Coordinates of C-alpha atoms and ligand atoms in Angstrom, one line a residue:
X311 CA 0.0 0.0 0.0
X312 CA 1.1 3.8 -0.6
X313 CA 3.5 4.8 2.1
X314 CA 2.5 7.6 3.8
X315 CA 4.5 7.7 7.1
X316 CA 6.6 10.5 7.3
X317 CA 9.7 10.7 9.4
X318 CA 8.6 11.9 13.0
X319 CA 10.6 14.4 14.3
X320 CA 9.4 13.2 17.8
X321 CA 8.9 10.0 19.4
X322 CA 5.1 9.1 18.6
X323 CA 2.9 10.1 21.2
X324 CA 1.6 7.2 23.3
X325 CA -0.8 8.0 25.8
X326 CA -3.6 5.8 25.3
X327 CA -1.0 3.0 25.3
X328 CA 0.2 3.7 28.8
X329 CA -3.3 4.6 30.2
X330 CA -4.5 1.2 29.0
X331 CA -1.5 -0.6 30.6
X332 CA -2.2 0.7 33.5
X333 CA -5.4 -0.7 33.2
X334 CA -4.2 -3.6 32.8
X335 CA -1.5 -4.1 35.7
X336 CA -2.1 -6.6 38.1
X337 CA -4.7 -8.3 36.3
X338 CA -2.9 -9.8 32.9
X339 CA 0.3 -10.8 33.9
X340 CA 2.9 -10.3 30.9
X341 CA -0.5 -10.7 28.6
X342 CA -2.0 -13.3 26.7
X343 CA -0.1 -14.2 23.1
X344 CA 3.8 -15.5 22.2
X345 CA 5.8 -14.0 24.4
X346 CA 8.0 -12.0 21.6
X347 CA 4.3 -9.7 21.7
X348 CA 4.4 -9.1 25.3
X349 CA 5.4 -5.5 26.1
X350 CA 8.5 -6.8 27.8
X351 CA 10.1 -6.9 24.7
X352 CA 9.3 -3.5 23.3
X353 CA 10.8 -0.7 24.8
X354 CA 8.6 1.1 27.2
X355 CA 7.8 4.8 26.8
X356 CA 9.1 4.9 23.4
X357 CA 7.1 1.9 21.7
X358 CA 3.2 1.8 21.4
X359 CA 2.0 -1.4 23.7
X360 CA -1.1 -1.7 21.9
X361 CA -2.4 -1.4 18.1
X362 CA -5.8 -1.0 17.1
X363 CA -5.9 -1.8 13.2
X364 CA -4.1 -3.7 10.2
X365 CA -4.0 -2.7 6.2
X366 CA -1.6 -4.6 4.3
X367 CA 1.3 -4.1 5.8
X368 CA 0.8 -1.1 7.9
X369 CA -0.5 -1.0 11.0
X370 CA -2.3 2.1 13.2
X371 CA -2.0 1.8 17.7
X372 CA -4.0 3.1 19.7
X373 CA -3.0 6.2 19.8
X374 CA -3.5 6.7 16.1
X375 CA 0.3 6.4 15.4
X376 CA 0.6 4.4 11.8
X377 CA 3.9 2.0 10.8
X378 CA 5.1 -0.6 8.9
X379 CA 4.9 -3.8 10.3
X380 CA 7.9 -5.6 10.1
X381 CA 6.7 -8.5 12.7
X382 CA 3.4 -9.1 11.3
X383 CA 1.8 -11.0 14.2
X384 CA 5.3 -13.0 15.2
X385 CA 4.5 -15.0 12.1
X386 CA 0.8 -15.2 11.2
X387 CA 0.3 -12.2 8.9
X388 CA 2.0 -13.8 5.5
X389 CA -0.5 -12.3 3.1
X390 CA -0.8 -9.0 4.9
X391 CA -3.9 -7.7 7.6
X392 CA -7.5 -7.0 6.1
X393 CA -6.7 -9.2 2.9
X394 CA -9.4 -9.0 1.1
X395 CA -9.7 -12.6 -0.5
X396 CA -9.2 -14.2 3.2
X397 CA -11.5 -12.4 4.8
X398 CA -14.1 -12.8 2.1
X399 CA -14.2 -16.7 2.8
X400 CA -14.5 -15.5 6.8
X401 CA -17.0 -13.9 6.1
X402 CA -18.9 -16.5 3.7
X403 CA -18.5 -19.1 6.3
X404 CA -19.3 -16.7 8.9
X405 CA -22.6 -16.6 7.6
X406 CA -22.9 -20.2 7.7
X407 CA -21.8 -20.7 11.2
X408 CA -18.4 -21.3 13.2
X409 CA -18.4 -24.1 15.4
X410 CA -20.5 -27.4 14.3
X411 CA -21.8 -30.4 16.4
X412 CA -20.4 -33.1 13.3
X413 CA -17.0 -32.8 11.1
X414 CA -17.4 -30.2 8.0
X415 CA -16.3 -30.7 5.1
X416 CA -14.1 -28.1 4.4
X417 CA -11.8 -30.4 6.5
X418 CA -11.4 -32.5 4.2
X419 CA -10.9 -30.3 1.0
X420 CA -8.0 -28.5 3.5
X421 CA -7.0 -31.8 4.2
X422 CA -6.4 -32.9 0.9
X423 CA -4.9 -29.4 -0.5
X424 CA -2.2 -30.0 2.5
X425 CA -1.6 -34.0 1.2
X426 CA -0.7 -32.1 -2.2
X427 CA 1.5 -29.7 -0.7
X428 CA 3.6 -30.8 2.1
X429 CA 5.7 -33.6 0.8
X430 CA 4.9 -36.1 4.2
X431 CA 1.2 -35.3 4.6
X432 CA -0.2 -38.8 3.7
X433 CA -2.4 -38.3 6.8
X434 CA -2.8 -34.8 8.4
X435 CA -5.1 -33.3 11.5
X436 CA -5.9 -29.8 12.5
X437 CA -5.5 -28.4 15.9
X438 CA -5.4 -24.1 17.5
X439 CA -1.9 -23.6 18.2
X440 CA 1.5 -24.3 17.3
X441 CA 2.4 -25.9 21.3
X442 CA -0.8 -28.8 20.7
X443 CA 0.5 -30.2 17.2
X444 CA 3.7 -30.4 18.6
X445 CA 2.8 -31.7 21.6
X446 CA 0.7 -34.3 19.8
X447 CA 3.6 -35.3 17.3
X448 CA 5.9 -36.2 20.5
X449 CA 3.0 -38.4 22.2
X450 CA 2.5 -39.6 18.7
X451 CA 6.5 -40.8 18.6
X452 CA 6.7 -42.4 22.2
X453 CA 3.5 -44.3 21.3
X454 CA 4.9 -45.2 18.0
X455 CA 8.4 -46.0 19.3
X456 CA 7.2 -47.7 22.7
X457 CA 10.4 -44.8 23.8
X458 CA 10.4 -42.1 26.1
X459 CA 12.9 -39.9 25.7
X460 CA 13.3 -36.9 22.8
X461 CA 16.1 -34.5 21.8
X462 CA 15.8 -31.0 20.5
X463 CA 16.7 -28.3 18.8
X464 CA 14.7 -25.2 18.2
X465 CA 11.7 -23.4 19.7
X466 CA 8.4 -25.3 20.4
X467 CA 5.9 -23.8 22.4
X468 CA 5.3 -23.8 25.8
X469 CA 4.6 -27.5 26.8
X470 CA 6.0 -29.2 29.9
X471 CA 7.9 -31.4 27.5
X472 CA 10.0 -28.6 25.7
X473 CA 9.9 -25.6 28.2
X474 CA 11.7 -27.9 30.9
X475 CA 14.7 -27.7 28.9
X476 CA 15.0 -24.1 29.2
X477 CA 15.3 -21.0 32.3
X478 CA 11.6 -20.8 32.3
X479 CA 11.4 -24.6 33.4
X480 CA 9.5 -23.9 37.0
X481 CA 6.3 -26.0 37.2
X482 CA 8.0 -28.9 35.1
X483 CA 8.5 -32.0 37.3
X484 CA 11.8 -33.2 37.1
X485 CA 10.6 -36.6 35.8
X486 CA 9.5 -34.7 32.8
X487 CA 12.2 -32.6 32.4
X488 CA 14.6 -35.7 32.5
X489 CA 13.3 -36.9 29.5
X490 CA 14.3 -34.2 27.2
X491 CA 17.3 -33.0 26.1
X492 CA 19.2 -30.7 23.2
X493 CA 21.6 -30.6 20.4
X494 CA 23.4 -27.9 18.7
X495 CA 22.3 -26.7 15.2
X496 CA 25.1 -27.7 13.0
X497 CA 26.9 -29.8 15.6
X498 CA 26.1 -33.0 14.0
X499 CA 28.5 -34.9 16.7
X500 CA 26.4 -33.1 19.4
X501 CA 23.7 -35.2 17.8
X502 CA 25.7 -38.1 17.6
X503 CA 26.6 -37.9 21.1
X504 CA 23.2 -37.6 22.4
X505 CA 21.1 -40.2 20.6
X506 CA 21.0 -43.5 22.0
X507 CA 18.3 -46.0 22.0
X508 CA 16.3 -44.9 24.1
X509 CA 15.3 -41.7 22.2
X510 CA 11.9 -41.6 20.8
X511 CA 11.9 -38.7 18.4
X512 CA 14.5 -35.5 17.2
X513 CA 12.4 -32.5 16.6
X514 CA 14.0 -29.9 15.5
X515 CA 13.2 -26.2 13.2
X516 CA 14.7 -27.3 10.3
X517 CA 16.3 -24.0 9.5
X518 CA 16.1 -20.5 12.1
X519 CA 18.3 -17.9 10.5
X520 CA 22.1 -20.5 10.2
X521 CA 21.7 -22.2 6.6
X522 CA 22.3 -25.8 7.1
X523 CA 26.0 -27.0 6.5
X524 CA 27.3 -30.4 5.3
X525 CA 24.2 -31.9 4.4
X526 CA 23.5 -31.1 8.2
X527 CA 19.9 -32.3 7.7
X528 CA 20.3 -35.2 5.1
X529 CA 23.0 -36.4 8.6
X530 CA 20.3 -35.7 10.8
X531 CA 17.7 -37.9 9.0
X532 CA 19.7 -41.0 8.2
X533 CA 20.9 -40.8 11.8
X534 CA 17.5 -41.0 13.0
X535 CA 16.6 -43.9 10.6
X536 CA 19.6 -45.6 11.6
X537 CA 18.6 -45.4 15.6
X538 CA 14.9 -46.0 15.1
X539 CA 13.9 -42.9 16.3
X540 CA 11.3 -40.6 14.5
X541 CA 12.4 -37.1 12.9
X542 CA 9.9 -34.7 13.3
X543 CA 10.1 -30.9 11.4
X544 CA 8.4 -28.6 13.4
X545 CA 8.0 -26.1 10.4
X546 CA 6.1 -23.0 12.2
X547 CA 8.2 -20.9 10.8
X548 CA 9.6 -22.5 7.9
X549 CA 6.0 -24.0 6.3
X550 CA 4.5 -22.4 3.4
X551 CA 7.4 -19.7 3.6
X552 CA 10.5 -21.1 2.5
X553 CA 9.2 -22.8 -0.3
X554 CA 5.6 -24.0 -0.5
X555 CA 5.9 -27.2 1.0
X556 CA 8.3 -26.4 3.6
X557 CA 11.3 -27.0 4.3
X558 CA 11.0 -30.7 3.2
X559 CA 10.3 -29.4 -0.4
X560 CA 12.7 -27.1 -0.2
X561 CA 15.5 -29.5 0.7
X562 CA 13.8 -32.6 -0.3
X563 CA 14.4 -34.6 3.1
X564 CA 10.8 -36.3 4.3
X565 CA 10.2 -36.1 7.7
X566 CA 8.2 -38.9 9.8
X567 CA 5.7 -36.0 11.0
X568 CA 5.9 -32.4 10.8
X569 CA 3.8 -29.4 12.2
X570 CA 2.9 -26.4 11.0
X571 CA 0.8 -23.4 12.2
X572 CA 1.1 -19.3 11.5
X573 CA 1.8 -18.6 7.8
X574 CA -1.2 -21.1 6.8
X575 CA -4.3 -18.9 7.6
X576 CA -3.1 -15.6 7.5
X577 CA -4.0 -14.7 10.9
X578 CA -6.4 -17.6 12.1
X579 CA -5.8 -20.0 14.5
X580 CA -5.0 -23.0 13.4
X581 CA -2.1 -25.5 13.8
X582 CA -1.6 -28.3 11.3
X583 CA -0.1 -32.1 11.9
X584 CA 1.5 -33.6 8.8
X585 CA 3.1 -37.7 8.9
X586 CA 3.4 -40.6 7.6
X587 CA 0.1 -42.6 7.4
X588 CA 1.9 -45.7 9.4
X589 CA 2.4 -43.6 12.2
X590 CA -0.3 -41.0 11.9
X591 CA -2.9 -43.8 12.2
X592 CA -2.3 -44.6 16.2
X593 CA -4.4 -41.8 16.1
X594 CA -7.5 -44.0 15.4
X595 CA -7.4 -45.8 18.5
X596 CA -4.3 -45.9 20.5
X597 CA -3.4 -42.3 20.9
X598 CA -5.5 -39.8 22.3
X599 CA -5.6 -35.7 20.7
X600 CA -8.7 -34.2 20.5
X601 CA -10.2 -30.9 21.0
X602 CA -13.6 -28.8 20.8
X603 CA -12.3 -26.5 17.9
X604 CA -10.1 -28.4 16.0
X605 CA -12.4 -28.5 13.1
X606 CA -13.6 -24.9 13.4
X607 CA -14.8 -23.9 9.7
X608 CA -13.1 -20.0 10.3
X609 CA -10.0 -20.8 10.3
X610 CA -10.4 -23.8 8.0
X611 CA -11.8 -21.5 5.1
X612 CA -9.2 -18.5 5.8
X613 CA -6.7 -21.4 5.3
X614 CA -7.9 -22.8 2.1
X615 CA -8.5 -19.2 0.8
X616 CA -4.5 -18.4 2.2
X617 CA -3.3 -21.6 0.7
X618 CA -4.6 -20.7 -2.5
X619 CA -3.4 -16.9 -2.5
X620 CA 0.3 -18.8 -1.3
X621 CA 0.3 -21.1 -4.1
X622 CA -1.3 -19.3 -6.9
X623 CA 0.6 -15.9 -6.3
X624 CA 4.0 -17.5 -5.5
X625 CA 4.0 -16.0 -2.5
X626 CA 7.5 -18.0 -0.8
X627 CA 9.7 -16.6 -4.3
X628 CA 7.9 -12.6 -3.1
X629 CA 8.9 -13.5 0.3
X630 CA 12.4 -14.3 -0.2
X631 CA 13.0 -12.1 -2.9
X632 CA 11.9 -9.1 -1.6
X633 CA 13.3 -10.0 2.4
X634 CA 16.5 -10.8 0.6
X635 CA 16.7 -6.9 -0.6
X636 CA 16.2 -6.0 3.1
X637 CA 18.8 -8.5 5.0
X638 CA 21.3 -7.1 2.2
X639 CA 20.9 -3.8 2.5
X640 CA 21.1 -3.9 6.1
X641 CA 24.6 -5.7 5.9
X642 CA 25.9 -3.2 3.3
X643 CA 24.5 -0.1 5.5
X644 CA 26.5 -1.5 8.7
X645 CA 29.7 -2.6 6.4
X646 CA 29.9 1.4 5.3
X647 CA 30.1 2.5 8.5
X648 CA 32.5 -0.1 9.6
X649 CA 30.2 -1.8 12.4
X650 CA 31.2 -5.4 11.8
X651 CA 29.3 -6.0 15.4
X652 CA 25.6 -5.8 13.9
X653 CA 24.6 -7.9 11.0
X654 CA 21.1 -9.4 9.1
X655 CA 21.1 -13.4 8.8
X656 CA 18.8 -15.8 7.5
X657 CA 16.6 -16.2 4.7
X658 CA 14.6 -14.0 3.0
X659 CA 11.6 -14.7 4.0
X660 CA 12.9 -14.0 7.7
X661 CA 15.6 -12.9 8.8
X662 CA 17.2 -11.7 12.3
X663 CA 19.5 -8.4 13.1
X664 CA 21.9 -9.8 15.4
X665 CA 24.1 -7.3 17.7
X666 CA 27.3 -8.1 19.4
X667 CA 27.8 -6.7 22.7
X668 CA 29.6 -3.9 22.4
X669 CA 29.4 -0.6 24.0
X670 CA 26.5 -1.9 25.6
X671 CA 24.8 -5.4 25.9
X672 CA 23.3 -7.2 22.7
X673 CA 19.7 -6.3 24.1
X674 CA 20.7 -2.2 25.1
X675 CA 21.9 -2.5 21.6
X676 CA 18.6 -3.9 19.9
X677 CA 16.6 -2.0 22.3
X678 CA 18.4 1.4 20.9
X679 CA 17.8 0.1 17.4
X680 CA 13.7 -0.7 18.4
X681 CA 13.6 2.6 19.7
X682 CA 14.8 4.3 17.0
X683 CA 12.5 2.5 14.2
X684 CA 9.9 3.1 15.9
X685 CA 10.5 6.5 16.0
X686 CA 10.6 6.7 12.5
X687 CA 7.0 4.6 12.0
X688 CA 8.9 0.8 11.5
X689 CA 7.3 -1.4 14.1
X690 CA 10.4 -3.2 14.6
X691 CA 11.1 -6.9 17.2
X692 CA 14.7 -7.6 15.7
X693 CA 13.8 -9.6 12.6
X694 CA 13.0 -8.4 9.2
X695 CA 9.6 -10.6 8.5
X696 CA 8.6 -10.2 4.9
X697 CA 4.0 -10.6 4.2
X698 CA 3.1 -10.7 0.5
X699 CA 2.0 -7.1 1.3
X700 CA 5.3 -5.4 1.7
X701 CA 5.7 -3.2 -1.2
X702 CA 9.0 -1.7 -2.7
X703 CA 8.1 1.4 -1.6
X704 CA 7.8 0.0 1.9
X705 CA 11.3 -2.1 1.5
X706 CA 13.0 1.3 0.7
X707 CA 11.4 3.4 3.5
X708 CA 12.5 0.9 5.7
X709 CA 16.3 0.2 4.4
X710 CA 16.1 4.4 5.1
X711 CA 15.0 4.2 8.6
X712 CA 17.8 2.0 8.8
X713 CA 20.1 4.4 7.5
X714 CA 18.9 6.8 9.6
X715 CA 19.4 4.5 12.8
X716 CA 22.8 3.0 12.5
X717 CA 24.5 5.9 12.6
X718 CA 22.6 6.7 16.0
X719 CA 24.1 2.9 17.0
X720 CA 27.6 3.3 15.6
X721 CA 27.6 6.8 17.8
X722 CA 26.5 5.4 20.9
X723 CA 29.0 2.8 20.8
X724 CA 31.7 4.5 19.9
X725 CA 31.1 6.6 22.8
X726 CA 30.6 3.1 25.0
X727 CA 27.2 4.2 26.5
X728 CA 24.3 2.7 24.2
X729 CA 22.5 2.4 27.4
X730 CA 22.9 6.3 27.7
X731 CA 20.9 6.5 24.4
X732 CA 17.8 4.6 25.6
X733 CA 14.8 6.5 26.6
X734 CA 13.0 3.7 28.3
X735 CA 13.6 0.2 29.8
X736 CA 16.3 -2.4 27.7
X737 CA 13.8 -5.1 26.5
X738 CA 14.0 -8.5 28.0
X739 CA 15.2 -11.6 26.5
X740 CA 12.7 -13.4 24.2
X741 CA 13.3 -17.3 24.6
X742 CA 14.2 -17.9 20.5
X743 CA 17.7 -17.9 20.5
X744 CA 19.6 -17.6 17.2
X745 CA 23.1 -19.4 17.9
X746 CA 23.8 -22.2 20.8
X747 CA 20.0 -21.7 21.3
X748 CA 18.8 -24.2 24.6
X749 CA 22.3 -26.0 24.4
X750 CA 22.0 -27.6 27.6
X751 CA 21.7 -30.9 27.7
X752 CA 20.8 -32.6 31.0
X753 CA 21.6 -36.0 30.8
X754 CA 21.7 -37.2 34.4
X755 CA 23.2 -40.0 36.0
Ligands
PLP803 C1 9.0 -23.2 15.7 C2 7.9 -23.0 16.6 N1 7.3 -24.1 17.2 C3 6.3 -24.0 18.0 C4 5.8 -22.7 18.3 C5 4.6 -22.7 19.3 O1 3.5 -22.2 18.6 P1 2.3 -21.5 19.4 O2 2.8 -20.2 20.0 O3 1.2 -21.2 18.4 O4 1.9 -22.5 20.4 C6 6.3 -21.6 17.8 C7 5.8 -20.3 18.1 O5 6.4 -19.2 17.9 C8 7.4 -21.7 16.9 O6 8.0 -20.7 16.3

């Protein structure tokens, strides 16, 4: 859409945001959503806590202030807000009714647009949220594999089974979080070293923002073959993005089950549970994964209407194209001003900004960079996240705002006070971490 933010020459005023968090302390602690949307990790009294409205790629907050969205939803938003095709078939089923009392049969035509798509999908089942399908995909393995234990690597919601690996383990028994543990992305000795026979499943993000090295993933699968244990793909991220199918298209390695969720209904909820047929059909009698809503016909028709709009418009080449011009531009803006500590990795269709600490801790760093996008209407969370919406006109505001804002950074560290430069609290650390992320395996005796 036309670009009509101009640079502020203030911060944007944010009043109504404040007064409504004030409202809501005490009573929604951190608030509802991912974590990477809670205002923790915004910086407070420069960035807007709430938004009222989506276009396309821009979004308005409460306070009227308008920006480009360069987080759109932590992942959801691949088309872009208020597309008009998506929420045309919302609006049609709307009319029909949400929730039923017997299957519909848009499950099935979803269903068997996914067994097209995604290269494992011989069976497939629908759940809300990215944490049940993977959830369900583990059970699924230790029922399959009569084995309890499963290693890692990646994010993958906020289940006992894969939060007791991390800091925010509290609540997990020990039992649970004994039978869990983690390998390094491109370590493929540290997978070696922790597979045994007793291991059920490896889960793993196939890709975060490191490309895979040495056939790192073709390793990974014929070690799990090999051991008996079950590869599972948890493709949140990397579904219907990377390439259409995924990231088992896209590097043509099947795994046993994969899950999927965000990108696939442009904004819905709905999480998706791709595998094998052999495996998938414990859930016929054996193993147990059902919920009220897992067939409701909303976000089944926004996803058939998405999946279309993906595959007909070749939305993963726009994605990647087009977030390829903004991770290089960011690496050539910080290589002319000689800051070799700040740099854009990852795909196109994602990628992160990743600070050194220097002058400053990595977060004062990124914090200092939020603060400053914001400023100058980018609504900015550290990663450069491309929806079929972003226009050029969008791609070069932004590559502008950050031409405007490294400089800011560069000065602030050469003068060894980023902190100095803050005009609110450093954000906290989000759990995704983008090297040696959850590397802490803990095997015990
Ligand atoms: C790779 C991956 N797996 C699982 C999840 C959990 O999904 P949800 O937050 O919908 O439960 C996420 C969410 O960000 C994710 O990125």
């Amino acid at each position: 859409m036309a670009n009509k933010i101009s640079l502020k020459n203030d911060y944007p005023d944010i009043s109504k945001s404040i007064e409504l968090y004030n409202r809501s302390n005490r009573l929604i602690p951190k608030h509802s959503q991912t974590l990477a949307k809670s205002p923790s990790q915004f910086v407070f009294g420069a960035s807007p806590i709430y938004l009222q409205s989506g276009s396309g790629s821009h979004v308005w907050d409460v306070d009227g202030n308008e920006y480009i969205d360069l987080i759109m939803g932590v992942g959801p938003i691949s088309l872009g807000y208020s597309y008009p095709k998506v929420d045309e078939a919302i609006k049609n089923q709307l009319n029909q009714g949400i929730t039923f009392s017997l299957p519909h049969p848009l499950e099935i035509e979803v269903s068997e647009m996914l067994r097209d798509i995604i290269p494992n999908a011989e069976a497939v089942r629908f759940s809300k949220i990215g944490n049940d399908v993977t959830a369900a995909a583990v059970r699924l393995a230790r029922a399959y594999t009569g084995r309890d234990q499963i290693i890692l690597c990646g994010y993958h919601g906020s289940q006992d089974w894969y939060i007791g690996v991390t800091e925010w383990n509290k609540g997990v028994p020990e039992a649970v979080q004994d039978l869990t543990y983690t390998f390094n992305y491109n370590d493929i000795q540290s997978l070696k070293d922790a597979i045994d026979e007793n291991v059920a499943a490896v889960i793993m993000e196939p890709v975060t923002f490191q490309l895979p090295e040495d056939n790192f993933l073709q390793q990974v699968r014929q070690i799990c073959t090999e051991n008996g244990s079950l590869l599972i793909f948890d493709e949140m991220w990397t579904g219907f993005r990377i390439s259409l199918g995924g990231a088992q298209e896209y590097f043509n390695i099947k795994a046993d089950l994969a899950t999927f969720s965000k990108a696939c209904a442009n904004g819905m909820p709905i999480s998706i549970l791709t595998g094998r047929w052999e495996i998938m059909k414990l859930l016929e009698d054996d193993v147990f994964f059902y919920g009220t809503f897992g067939g409701e016909t909303l976000s089944l028709a926004a996803t058939k209407a998405t999946l279309e709009e993906l595959r007909d418009k070749n939305v993963p080449a726009y994605l990647n194209e087009k977030g390829a011009i903004l991770r290089d531009g960011y690496n050539a803006i910080a290589r002319s001003l000689g800051m070799e500590y700040t740099r854009a990795e990852g795909y196109g269709y994602r990628s992160a900004i990743e600070f050194d600490p220097i002058g400053g801790t990595s977060l004062e760093l990124k914090t200092l960079v939020q603060q400053e996008m914001i400023k100058r209407g980018v609504l900015w969370g550290g990663y450069n996240t491309m929806s079929y919406s972003h226009s050029d006109e969008d791609i070069q505001y932004i590559l502008s705002a950050y031409e405007d804002t490294l400089p800011i950074l560069k000065k602030s560290v050469d003068e060894n006070n980023v902190k100095g430069y803050l005009r609110g609290a450093t954000i906290e650390p989000s759990i995704r971490r983008i090297h040696n992320f959850n590397t802490r395996p803990k095997k015990r005796k």
